[in-house]
Coordinates of C-alpha atoms and ligand atoms in Angstrom, one line a residue:
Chain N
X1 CA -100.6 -61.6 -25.0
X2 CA -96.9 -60.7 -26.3
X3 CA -94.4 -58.9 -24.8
X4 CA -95.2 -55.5 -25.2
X5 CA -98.5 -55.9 -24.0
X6 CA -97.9 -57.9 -20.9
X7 CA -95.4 -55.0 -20.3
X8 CA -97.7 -52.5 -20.4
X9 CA -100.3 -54.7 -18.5
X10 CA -97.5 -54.9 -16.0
X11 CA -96.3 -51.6 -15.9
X12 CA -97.8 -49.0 -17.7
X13 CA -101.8 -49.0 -17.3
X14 CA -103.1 -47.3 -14.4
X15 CA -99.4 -46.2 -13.4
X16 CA -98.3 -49.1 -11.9
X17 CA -94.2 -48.9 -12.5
X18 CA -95.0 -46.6 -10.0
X19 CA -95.5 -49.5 -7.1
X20 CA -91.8 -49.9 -8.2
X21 CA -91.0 -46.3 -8.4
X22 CA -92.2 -45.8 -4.6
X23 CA -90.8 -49.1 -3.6
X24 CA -87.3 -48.7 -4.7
X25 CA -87.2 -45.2 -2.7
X26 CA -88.0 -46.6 0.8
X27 CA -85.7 -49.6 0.0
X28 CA -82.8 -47.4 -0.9
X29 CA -83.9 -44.9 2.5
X30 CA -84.1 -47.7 4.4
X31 CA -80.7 -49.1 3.4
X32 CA -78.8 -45.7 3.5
X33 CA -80.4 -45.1 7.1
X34 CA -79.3 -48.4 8.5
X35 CA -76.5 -48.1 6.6
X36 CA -75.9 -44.6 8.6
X37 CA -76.9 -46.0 11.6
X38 CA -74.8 -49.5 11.2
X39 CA -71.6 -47.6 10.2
X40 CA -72.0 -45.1 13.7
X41 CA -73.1 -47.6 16.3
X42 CA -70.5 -50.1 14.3
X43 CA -67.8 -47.9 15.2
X44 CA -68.6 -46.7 18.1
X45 CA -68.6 -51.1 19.6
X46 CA -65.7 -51.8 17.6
X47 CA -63.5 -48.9 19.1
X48 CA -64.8 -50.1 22.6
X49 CA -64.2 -54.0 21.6
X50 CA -60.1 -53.5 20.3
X51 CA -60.1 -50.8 23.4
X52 CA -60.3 -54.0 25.8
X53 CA -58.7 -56.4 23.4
X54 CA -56.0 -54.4 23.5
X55 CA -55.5 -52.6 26.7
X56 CA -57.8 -54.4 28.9
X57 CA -59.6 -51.1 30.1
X58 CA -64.0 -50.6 29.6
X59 CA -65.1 -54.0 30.8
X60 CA -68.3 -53.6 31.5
X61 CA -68.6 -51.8 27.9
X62 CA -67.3 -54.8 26.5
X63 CA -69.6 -57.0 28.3
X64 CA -72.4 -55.1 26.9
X65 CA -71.5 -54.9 23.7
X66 CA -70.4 -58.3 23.7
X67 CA -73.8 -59.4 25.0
X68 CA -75.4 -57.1 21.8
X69 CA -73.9 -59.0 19.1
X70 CA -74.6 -62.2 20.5
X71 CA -78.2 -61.7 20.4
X72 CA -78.4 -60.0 17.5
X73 CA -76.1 -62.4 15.2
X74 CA -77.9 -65.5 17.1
X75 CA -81.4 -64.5 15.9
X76 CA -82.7 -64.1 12.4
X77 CA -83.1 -60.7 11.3
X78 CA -86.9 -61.2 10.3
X79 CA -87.4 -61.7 13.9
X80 CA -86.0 -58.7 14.9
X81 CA -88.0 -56.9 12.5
X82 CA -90.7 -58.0 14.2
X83 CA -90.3 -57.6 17.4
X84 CA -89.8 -53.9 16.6
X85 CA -92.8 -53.5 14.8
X86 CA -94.8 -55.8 16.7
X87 CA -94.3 -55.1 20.4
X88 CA -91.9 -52.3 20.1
X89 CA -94.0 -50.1 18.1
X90 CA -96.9 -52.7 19.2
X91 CA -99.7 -49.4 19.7
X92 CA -98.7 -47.7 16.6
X93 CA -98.1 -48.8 12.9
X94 CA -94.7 -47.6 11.8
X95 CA -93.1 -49.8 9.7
X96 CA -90.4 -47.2 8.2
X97 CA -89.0 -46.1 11.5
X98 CA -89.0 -49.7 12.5
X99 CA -87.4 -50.7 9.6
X100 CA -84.4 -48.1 10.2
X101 CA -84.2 -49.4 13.6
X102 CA -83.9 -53.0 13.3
X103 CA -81.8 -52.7 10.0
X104 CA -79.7 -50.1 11.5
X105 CA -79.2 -52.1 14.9
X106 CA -78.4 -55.5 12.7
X107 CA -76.3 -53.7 10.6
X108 CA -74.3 -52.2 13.5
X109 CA -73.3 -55.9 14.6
X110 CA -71.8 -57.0 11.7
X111 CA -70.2 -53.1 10.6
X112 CA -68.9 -54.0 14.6
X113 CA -67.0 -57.2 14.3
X114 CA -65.9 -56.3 10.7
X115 CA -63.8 -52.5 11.6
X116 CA -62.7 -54.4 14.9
X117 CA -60.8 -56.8 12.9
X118 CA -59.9 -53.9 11.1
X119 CA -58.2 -51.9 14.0
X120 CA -56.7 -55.2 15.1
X121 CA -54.8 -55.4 12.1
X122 CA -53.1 -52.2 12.7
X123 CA -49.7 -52.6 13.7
X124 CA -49.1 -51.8 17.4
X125 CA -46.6 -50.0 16.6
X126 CA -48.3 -47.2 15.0
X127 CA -50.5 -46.8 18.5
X128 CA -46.8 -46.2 20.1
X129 CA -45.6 -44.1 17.5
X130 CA -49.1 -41.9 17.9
X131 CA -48.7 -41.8 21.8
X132 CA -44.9 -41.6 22.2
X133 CA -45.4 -38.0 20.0
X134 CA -47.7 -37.0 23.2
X135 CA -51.5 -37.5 21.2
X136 CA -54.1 -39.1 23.4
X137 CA -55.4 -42.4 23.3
X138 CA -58.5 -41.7 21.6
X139 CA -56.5 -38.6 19.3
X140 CA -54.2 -41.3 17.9
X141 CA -57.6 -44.1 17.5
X142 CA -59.1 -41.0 15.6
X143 CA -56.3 -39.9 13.3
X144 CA -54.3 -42.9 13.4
X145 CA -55.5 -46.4 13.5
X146 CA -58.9 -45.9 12.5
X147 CA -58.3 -44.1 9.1
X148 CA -56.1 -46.9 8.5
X149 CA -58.2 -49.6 9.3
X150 CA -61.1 -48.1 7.8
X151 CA -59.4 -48.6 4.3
X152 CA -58.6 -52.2 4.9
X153 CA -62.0 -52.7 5.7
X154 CA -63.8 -51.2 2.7
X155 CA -64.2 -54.2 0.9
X156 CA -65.7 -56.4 3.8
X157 CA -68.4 -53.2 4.6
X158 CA -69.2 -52.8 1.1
X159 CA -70.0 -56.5 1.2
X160 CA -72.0 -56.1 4.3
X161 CA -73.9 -53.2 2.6
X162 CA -75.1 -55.0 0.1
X163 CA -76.1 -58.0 1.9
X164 CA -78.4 -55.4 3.8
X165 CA -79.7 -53.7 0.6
X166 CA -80.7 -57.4 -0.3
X167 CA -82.1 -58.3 3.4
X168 CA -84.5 -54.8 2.7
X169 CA -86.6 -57.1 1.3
X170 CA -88.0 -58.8 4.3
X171 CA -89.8 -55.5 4.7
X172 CA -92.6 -57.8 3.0
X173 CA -93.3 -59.1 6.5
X174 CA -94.5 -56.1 8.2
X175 CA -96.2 -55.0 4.9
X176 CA -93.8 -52.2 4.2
X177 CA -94.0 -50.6 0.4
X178 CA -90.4 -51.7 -0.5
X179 CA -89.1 -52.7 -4.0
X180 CA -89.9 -56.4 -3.5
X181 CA -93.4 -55.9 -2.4
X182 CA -94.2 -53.6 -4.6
X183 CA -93.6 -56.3 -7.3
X184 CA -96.2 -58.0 -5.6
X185 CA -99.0 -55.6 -5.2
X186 CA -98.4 -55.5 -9.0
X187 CA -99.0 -59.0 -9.7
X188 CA -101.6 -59.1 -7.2
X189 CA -103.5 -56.4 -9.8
X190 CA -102.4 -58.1 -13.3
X191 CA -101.9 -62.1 -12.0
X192 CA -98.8 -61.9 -13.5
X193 CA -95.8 -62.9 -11.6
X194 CA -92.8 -63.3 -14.2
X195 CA -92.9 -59.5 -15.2
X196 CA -92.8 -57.7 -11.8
X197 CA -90.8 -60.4 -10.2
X198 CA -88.1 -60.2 -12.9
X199 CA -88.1 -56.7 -13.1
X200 CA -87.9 -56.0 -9.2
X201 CA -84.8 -58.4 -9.7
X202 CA -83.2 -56.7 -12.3
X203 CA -83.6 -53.5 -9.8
X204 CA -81.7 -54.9 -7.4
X205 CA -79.3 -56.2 -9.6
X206 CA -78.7 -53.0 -11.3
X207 CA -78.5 -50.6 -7.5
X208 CA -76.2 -53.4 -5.9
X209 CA -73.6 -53.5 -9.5
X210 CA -73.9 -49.3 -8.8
X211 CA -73.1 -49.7 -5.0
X212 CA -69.6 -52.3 -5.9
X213 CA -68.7 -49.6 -8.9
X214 CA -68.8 -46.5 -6.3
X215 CA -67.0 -48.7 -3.3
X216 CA -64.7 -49.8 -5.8
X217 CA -63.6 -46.3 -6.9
X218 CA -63.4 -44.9 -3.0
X219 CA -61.2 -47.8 -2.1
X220 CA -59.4 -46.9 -5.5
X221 CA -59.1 -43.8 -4.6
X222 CA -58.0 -44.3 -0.8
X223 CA -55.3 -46.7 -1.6
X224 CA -53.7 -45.0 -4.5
X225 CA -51.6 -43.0 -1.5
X226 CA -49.6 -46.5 -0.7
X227 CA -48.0 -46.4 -3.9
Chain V
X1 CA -11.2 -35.1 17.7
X2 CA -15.1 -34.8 18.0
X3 CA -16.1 -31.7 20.0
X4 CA -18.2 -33.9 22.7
X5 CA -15.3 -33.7 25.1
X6 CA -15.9 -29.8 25.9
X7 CA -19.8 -29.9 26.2
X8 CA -20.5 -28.4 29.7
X9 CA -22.9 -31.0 30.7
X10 CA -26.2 -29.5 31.8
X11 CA -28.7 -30.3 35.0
X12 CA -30.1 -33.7 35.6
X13 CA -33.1 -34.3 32.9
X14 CA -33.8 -37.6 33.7
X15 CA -33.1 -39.4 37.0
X16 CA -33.9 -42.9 37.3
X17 CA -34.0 -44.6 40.7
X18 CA -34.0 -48.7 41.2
X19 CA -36.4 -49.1 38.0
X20 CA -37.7 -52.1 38.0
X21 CA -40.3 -54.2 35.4
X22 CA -41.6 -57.7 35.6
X23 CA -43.5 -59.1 32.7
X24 CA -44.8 -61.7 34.6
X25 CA -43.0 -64.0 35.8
X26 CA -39.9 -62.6 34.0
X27 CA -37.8 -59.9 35.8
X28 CA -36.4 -57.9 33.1
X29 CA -34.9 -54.9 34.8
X30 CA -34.1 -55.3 38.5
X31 CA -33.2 -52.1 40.1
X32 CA -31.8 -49.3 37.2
X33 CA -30.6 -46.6 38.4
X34 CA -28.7 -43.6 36.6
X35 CA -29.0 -40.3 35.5
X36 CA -29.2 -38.1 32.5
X37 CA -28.0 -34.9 32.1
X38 CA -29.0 -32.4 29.4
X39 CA -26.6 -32.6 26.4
X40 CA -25.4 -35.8 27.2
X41 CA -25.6 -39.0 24.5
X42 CA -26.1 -42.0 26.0
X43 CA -25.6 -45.0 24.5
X44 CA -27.2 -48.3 25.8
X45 CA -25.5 -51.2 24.8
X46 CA -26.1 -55.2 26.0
X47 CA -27.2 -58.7 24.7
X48 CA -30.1 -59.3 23.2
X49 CA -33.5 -59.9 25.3
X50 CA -31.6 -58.1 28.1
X51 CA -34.0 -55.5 28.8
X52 CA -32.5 -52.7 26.6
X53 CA -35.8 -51.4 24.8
X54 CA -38.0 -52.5 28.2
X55 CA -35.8 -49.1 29.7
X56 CA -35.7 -47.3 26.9
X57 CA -39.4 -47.4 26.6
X58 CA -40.5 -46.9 30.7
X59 CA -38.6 -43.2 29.9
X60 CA -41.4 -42.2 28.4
X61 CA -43.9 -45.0 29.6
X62 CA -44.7 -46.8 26.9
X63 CA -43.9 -49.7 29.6
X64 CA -45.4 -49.0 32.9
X65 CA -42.5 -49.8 35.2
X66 CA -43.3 -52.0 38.1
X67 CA -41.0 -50.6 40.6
X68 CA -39.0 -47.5 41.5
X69 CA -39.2 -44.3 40.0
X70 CA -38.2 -42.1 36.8
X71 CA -38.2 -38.2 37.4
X72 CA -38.3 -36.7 34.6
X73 CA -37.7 -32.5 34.5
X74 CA -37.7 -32.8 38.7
X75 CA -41.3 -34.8 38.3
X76 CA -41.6 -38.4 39.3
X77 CA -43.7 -39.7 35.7
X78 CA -44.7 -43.2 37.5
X79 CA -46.7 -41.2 40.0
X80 CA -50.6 -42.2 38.9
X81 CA -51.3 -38.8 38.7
X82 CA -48.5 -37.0 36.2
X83 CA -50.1 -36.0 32.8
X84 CA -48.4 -38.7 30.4
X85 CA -49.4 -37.4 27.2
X86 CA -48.2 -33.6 28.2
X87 CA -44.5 -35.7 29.3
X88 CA -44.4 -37.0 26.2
X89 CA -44.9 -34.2 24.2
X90 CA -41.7 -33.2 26.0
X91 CA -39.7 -36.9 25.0
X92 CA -39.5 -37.7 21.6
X93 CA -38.8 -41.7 20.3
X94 CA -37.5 -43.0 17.1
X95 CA -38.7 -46.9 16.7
X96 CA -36.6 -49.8 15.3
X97 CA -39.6 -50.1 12.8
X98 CA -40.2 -46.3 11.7
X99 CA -43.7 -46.5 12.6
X100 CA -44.5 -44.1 10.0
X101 CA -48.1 -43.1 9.3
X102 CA -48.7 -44.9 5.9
X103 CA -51.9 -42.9 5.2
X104 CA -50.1 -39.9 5.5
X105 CA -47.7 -38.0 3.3
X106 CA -44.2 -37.3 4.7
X107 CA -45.2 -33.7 5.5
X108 CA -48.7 -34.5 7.6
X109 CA -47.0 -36.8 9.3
X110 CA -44.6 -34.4 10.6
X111 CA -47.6 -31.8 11.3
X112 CA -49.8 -34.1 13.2
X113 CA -49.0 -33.9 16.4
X114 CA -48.2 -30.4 16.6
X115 CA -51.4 -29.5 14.9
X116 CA -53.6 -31.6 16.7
X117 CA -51.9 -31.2 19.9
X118 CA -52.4 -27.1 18.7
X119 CA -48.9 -26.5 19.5
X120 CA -48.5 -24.6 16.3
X121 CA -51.1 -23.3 13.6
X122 CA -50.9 -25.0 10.5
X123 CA -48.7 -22.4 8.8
X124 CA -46.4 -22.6 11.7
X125 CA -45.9 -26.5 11.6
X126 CA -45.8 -26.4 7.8
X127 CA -42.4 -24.3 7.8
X128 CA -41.1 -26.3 11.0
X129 CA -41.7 -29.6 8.6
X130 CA -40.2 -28.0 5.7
X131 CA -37.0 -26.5 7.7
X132 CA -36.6 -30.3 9.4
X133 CA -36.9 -32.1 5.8
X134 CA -34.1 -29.7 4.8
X135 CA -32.4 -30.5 7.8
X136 CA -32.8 -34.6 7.0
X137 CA -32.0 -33.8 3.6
X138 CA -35.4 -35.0 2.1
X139 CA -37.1 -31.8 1.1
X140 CA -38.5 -33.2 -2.4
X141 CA -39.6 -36.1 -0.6
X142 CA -42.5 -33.8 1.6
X143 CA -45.3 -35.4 -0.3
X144 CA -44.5 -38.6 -1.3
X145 CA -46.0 -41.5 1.7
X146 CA -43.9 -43.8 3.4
X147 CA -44.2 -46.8 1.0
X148 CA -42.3 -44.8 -1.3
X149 CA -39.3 -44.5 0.4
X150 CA -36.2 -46.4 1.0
X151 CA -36.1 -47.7 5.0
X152 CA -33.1 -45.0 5.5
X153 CA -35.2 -42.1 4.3
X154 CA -38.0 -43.5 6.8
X155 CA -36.1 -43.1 9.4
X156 CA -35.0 -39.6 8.4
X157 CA -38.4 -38.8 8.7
X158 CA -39.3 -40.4 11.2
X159 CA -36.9 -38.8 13.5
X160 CA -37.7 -35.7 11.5
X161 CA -41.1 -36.1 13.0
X162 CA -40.2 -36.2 16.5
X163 CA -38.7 -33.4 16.8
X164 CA -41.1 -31.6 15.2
X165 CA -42.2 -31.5 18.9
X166 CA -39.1 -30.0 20.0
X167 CA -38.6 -32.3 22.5
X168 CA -36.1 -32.4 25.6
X169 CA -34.9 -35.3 25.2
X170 CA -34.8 -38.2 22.0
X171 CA -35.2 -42.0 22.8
X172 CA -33.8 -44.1 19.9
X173 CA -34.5 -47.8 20.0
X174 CA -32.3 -49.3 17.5
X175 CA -32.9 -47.4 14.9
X176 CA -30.7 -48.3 12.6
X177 CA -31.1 -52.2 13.2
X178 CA -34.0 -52.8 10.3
X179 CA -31.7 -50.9 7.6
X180 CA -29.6 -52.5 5.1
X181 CA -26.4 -51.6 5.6
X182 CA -25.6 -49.1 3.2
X183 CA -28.5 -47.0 4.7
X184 CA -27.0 -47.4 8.1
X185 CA -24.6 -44.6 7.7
X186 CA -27.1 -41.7 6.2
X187 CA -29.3 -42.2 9.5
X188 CA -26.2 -42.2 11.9
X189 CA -25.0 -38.8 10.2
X190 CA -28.4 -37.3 11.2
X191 CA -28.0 -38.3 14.5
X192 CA -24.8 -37.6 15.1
X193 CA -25.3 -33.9 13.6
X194 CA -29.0 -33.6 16.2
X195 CA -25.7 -34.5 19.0
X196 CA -23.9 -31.8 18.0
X197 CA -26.7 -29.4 18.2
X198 CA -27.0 -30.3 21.8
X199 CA -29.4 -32.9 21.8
X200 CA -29.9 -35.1 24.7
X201 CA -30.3 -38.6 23.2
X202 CA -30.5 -42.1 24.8
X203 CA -29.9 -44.4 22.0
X204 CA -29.7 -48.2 22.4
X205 CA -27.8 -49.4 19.8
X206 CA -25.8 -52.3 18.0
X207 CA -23.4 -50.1 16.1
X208 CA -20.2 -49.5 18.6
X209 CA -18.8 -47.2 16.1
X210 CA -21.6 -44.7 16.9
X211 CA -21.3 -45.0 20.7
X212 CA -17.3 -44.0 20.7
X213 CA -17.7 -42.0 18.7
X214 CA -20.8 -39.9 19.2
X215 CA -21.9 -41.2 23.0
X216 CA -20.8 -39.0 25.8
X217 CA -21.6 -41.7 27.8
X218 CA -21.9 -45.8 27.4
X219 CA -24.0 -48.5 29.5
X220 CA -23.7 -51.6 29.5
X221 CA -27.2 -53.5 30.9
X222 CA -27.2 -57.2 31.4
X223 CA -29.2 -59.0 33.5
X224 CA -31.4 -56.7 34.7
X225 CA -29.1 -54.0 36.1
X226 CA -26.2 -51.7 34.5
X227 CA -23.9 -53.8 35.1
X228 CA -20.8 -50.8 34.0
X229 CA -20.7 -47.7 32.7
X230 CA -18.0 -45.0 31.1
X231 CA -17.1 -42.0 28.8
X232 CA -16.7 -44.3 25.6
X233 CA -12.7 -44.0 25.9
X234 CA -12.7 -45.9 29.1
X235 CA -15.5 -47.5 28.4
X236 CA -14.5 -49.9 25.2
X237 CA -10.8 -49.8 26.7
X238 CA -10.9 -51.4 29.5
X239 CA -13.4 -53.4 31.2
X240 CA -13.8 -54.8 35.0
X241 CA -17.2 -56.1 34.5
X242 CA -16.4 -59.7 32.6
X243 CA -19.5 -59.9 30.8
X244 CA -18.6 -56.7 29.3
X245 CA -15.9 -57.9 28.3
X246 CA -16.8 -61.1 26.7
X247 CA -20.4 -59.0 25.3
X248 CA -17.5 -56.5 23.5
X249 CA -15.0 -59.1 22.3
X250 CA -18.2 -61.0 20.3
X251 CA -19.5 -57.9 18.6
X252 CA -16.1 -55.6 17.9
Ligands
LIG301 N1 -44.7 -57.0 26.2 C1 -43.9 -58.0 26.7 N2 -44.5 -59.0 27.4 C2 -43.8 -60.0 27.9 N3 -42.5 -60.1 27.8 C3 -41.8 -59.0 27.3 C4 -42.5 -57.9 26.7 N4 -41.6 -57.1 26.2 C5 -40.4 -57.6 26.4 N5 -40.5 -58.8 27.1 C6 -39.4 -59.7 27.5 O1 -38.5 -58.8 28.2 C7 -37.2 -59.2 27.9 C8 -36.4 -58.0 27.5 O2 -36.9 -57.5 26.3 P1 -36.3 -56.3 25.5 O3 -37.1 -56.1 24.3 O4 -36.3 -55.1 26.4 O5 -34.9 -56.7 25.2 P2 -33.7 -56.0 24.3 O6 -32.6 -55.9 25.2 O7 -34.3 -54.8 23.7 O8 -33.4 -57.1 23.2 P3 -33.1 -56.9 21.7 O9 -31.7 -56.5 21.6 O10 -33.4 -58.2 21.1 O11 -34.0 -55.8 21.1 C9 -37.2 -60.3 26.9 O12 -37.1 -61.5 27.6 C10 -38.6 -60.2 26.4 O13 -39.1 -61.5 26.0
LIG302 MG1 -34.8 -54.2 21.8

């Protein structure tokens, strides 16, 4: 067989780019819901986390979230996968909503630690400056600090976003159609493993080159106002 | 002659009574007590580490004070239950560093409290910024961002942005202490020219120049307490407290 017709073996007959098709759409849902999720329950801890770091107050927030990102950084993600779809969601099958869940929880602890270092890198004194002009606590987090750190961190969540794209791919083990298994349902049809292997890479390859291009022109864009 | 000598000094704005603050084991002020009237300039003068900025900043409670109280307008602000953020609204505070908001131009950082605080609509605190830039002399500089200014012109703004919050009273803590020198005087005019508006301003400073001339008052801290103070004539003429006097003879 040559190229072309291994190619059209692989992809063509019967349809079946459109395993890859289908499978690059819940990879890219499921990594734009975690994503969603990560970036909202990532705020949320960090703001609670540099609270106490910095003024002592929400203990028993901190605990709490303290006690979250211990589990969830001390345990591999596939396990936590698992455990959703498994006994979570043990009496029905749903492996998308499972997959936002444990994605978007994992994601959250590592969005988490990353913006808190962010917010710690803010100069007290623009917390004082924020306060001394009579805005709240939380007004001067809001407009203040957080805008600020959120620029520092862009480069460290775009990182962490496409680790996550990348970790999709463990979707395999609950025997959810994403990008990387669909490769394999291919192959599993055509016992070839070079084509739809490579090609599922080069997917990947092309979404997470896309994903550093648009990060890189938002942080562009964000710190052009420092000079 | 500066006109300071004929301002009818107004009612007592802030009155502070045996302040104390401990950070730790360290007792930095033990037992302040003076007042400020409206109108006045006080200047707060002393050695380094000697609790100068620790007072300056319980007047508006950025340090919680750990004993005594501060009335401020008639209310005592270290009561537990006073509204701090509404107190401040009413005390504005220029920082050593500028503490600018670099994310903002010159202009939104002038609007932002106002705005968000919905003191003023946005077209409201848009001509208040542009009448204060005018009044700091940096009206082309309304959207530029802090990086691109010189320290001096920070400070402009940055006192530009406290009173966009037309405040009662002005805190200054040092504020011309990060500025090279030939930015010193540009910030000084500003401030002197807010004194002769009426102003009331506490302003712990370095530059003795500024307090004779522009202070209605000096005070001299050291060790914890005010240890003297004078109308500026008397005050850098003669001294009784010895410290004082050795404090004045290093730095004149
Ligand atoms: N947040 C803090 N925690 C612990 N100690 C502090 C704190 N802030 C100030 N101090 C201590 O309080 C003392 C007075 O500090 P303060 O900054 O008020 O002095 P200062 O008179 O303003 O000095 P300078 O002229 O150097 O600005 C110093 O010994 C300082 O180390
Ligand atoms: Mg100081």
């Amino acid at each position: 067989m040559n190229f072309s017709e291994r190619f059209s073996l692989n992809f063509i007959e019967k349809s079946r780019y459109k395993y890859l098709l289908d499978g690059i759409t819940n990879t890219l849902l499921i990594t734009i819901v975690a994503a969603a999720i990560g970036i909202l329950l990532g705020f949320i801890i960090a703001v609670i986390r540099a609270t106490h770091d910095r003024t002592g107050k929400l203990k028993l927030l901190d605990l709490i979230c303290r006690l979250y990102l211990t589990v969830i950084r001390g345990t591999p993600t596939t396990v936590q996968l698992l455990i959703v779809y498994f006994v979570i969601f043990s009496s029905v099958s749903r492996p998308m909503l499972s997959a936002f869940i444990a994605f978007g929880l994992n994601s959250a602890a590592y969005v988490a630690e990353i913006v808190r270092s962010g917010i710690m890198s803010i100069d007290t004194g623009q917390m004082e400056a924020g306060r001394s002009l009579g805005l709240g606590y939380w007004q001067t987090m809001g407009y203040v600090i957080i805008p600020q750190a959120f620029k520092n961190v862009l480069p460290a969540l775009t990182n962490e976003f496409i680790v996550l794209l990348k970790e999709t791919s463990i979707c395999i083990a609950i025997s959810l159609r994403d990008l990387t298994y669909g490769t394999q349902l291919i192959s599993s049809q055509t016992y070839d493993y070079m084509f739809p292997l490579l090609a599922g890479a080069a997917i990947y390859l092309v979404i997470v080159i896309l994903l550093t291009f648009l990060f890189g022109k938002l942080e562009r864009r964000l710190r052009q106002n420092e000079r | 002659m500066s006109g300071k000598k004929e301002k009818q000094l107004g009612e007592v704005l802030i009155d502070v009574k045996g302040l104390c603050k401990d950070f730790g084991d360290n007792q930095v002020l033990r037992g302040i007590t003076t007042q400020i009237r409206k109108g006045e300039v006080v200047a707060i003068i002393g050695p380094s580490g000697c609790g100068k900025s620790t007072f300056l900043r319980s007047l508006n409670l950025l340090e919680v004070p750990t004993g005594g109280q501060i009335f401020f307008e008639g209310v005592d602000i270290t009561n537990k239950t006073v509204d701090v953020d509404k107190m401040r609204q009413k005390i504005g505070m220029v920082f050593q560093q500028f503490n600018l908001f670099p994310h903002l131009t010159v202009k939104k950082n002038i609007m932002l409290a106002p705005v968000k605080l919905k003191l003023m609509t946005k077209e409201q605190a848009s001509r208040r910024a542009d009448e204060l830039l005018e009044r700091v002399g940096l009206p082309d500089k309304a959207h530029a961002y802090p990086a691109m200014l010189s320290g001096g012109q920070k400070q402009r703004i940055a006192i530009a942005r406290a009173m966009a919050m037309n405040p009662d009273v002005m805190l200054f803590d040092e504020p011309t202490s990060a500025l090279d020198p030939e930015m010193v005087g540009e910030v000084l005019e500003i401030m002197k020219e807010l004194a002769e508006t009426g102003m009331t301003m506490v302003v712990v400073t370095h530059e003795m120049g500024f307090a004779r001339e522009v202070a209605t008052r000096a005070i001299f801290i050291d060790e914890g307490v005010i240890k003297e103070e004078n109308a500026p004539e008397i005050f850098f003429s003669e001294q009784k407290d010895q410290r004082l006097k050795d404090f004045l003879s290093k730095v004149l």
